[in-house]
């Protein structure tokens, strides 16, 4: 049995604009229900939509950044369906002339770089939110979100694993943040994803295609990976139980239960949705002029893949490290600042991705917002690299103090007496004591057991509270042990 | 009783501005006239005399303080009840919006207020403007002032009847397939559908968005022009509203139409055109020729597809436009245990038969598998009709046609036969499909004394020329408004 996993992603990105897609209501998360509404976004009789130029420009910027081909003329269409959170009984969306067709997104996993093909990118309006009160059994609707500009990005089913799916979502979020078109915050719902998962199973000379399952209710990057991993396993097991009968259903929708880490049936047999798309008569087609295109193009900065490659070339970083640095453009900026302040790039990358990142996580913030001046970090890295302080001391003692006080690392090192001991006489005395107190280890070393030296080293380090310069200690020990 | 209700809007505004009469006196005359006539006509759905007086007093106060009260100072204007008026019920003559009070004014209403007009009341219509006789009103039908057993036409039947009978000198209507021009013709008044985009649709409850336009109904071309000038112009809240300014419509009546080329499309004079209408329009043609206009026959072979195309495009857009009436946010809500049952009950009870029929037709036309054969094809034919008209307008300046195939028909005559009803729009739908301006104006009377209307169609944004021709014809034909017969005593008309 051979299994090929096919995953396509549908991602909705809320654009960060001052006002909504078709009216002037403010776009804001967390306002009191129905406080950011007007006749247009409530769909009152006689109201009309007027497209938001900034939203169009942001979506066009995204289309160009993804390498999509924008059409000469774009238009809006109505997608008709009934739901209480949809004020007009139709959603203004784009059907056959979306803002972008084609395009790609580069993702990086531990296995390397992969180019994922995109199908399309279009602009639409968000819906309101239904709030179900389990206690009373009543539902309320909050239309604050209704009419928020949304970009929907649909990929080809090029993703082949949970890791790749996660990497795709991360890369996409990174890109929209680089473009500064969205906060890309999944908790606040301004980035939402629905993976479509199915398997092509080759078994006994037959090819079985499992139903395409769309997974909803995913609210974090981590959970997209969990949901997809579970779903792949579930589909394999379903096939093992039912065999070819799994193909009876063509598509279905399942929800992700984050507590259990499982997916559950939402809509078993997908009723053939007929959205009766037709051109939105209230909005004339929009010509994408050359001037507009160049205005959008000018907003596209150096994108993550290019920056990643530059980091690899200029700073000799590995692909994975370069990618992780570039995932958040503030982190990448910070890295460049640390390097500019004189730090060697490799240790800088290493410090940022491990020690600094750990503190950021602990404090639930980001590397860039940690308040650690790039010059100070560069100075600390330099102290370690030049051997003036032990790395352990720098990590455990100096860095936390720097974060709390903003003090200069060298002054902290001096004040705390953490500078490396390089005093020949002092270290020689300690080494002699080590040899005296560890006769067996000394004998073993002399008998040719190189490893025995570490016990003696350890003794000296303990005696000096870890401050001894290990290189000096090693040479003294080697000298002592070769004497007799 | 004051006879001020007989005056034109232009005269009334002039008198009010010159302080010859007060706005209150003008309103009072129309209030009395309306109190006398409205019960038998059913022209107004909403009419609050005290509110009218309040508005009139405000105008008088403004004049008293020396401020410019506006070009329509103190002129009562009837508002079709599918145009949103802040704080005043806007029902579209539908149960589903029976209690809907808009929190905002339509763009045209803002313009009217700025111009010092008195918003006199909300006029009756076919439910959601779907119909040609105003019998589809969920509340009551409108009667033709010249024969109470007959229809005033529709869907702006309330506006047309009110203007014809002198309840108001001016009224706003909306025209999606002829809804201003056809009732204007059947009531012997002037009605204009402007170029698509000329008047903002913001606040007009949508029927078919790509066809709807608000326009004036009046008893003279000059009055209609005054109202159109007031409401026309760009509005940033309607993305289809044009930035092209309306050239002020000529107030002087041209004495000659030398150099003007009038096209007579032969397709508008075929079978099914009543003899009396044919004769009256023929006479109008002669009148225009006597003004030195050149008249030539032209052909618009696609005219016959106007009705089928219209009755696919309009219901398709309507099916989507009316989806918002779901009982969730405003309007009527039928109680039910779960969501779908609530939708079904609300829409089932809230909409009338004709509205449902069109929602069904439109939903079908847009459905996957049928879209190409219906909506898609209709749009293609619509495009072809547009090109055909463009070509004809390279030869001629305006087109002259009858406005309707016959004079006003009897109430109930066509209610059981939707197709017969739809054919009333046969001469008017083309202007909507093509977005061109068109005016209907009185051109005579039938032997039974019923009004006959002609239609002039112009080039896109060609209102100026169109109104000039209309003015010239109106003057040369010596058509003056015929007041409907006064009711005998207090006797109520037969129901």
PDB file of C-alpha atoms in Angstrom, chain B residues 269 273-282 402-407 427 443 452-453:
ATOM      1  CA  UNK B 269     -45.423  50.244 -34.563  1.00  0.00           C
ATOM      2  CA  UNK B 273     -50.458  48.702 -30.934  1.00  0.00           C
ATOM      3  CA  UNK B 274     -53.910  50.214 -30.326  1.00  0.00           C
ATOM      4  CA  UNK B 275     -55.171  52.253 -33.269  1.00  0.00           C
ATOM      5  CA  UNK B 276     -55.830  55.326 -31.173  1.00  0.00           C
ATOM      6  CA  UNK B 277     -52.287  55.237 -29.837  1.00  0.00           C
ATOM      7  CA  UNK B 278     -50.880  54.768 -33.331  1.00  0.00           C
ATOM      8  CA  UNK B 279     -52.859  57.748 -34.543  1.00  0.00           C
ATOM      9  CA  UNK B 280     -51.875  59.996 -31.655  1.00  0.00           C
ATOM     10  CA  UNK B 281     -48.174  59.195 -32.025  1.00  0.00           C
ATOM     11  CA  UNK B 282     -48.475  59.719 -35.782  1.00  0.00           C
ATOM     12  CA  UNK B 402     -45.462  55.174 -28.309  1.00  0.00           C
ATOM     13  CA  UNK B 403     -44.987  54.900 -24.532  1.00  0.00           C
ATOM     14  CA  UNK B 404     -47.476  52.067 -24.130  1.00  0.00           C
ATOM     15  CA  UNK B 405     -49.337  49.744 -26.521  1.00  0.00           C
ATOM     16  CA  UNK B 406     -52.724  50.908 -25.258  1.00  0.00           C
ATOM     17  CA  UNK B 407     -54.483  53.268 -22.892  1.00  0.00           C
ATOM     18  CA  UNK B 427     -41.778  49.909 -25.461  1.00  0.00           C
ATOM     19  CA  UNK B 443     -49.915  63.276 -26.864  1.00  0.00           C
ATOM     20  CA  UNK B 452     -52.173  58.573 -24.523  1.00  0.00           C
ATOM     21  CA  UNK B 453     -48.427  58.967 -24.130  1.00  0.00           C
TER      22      UNK B 453
END
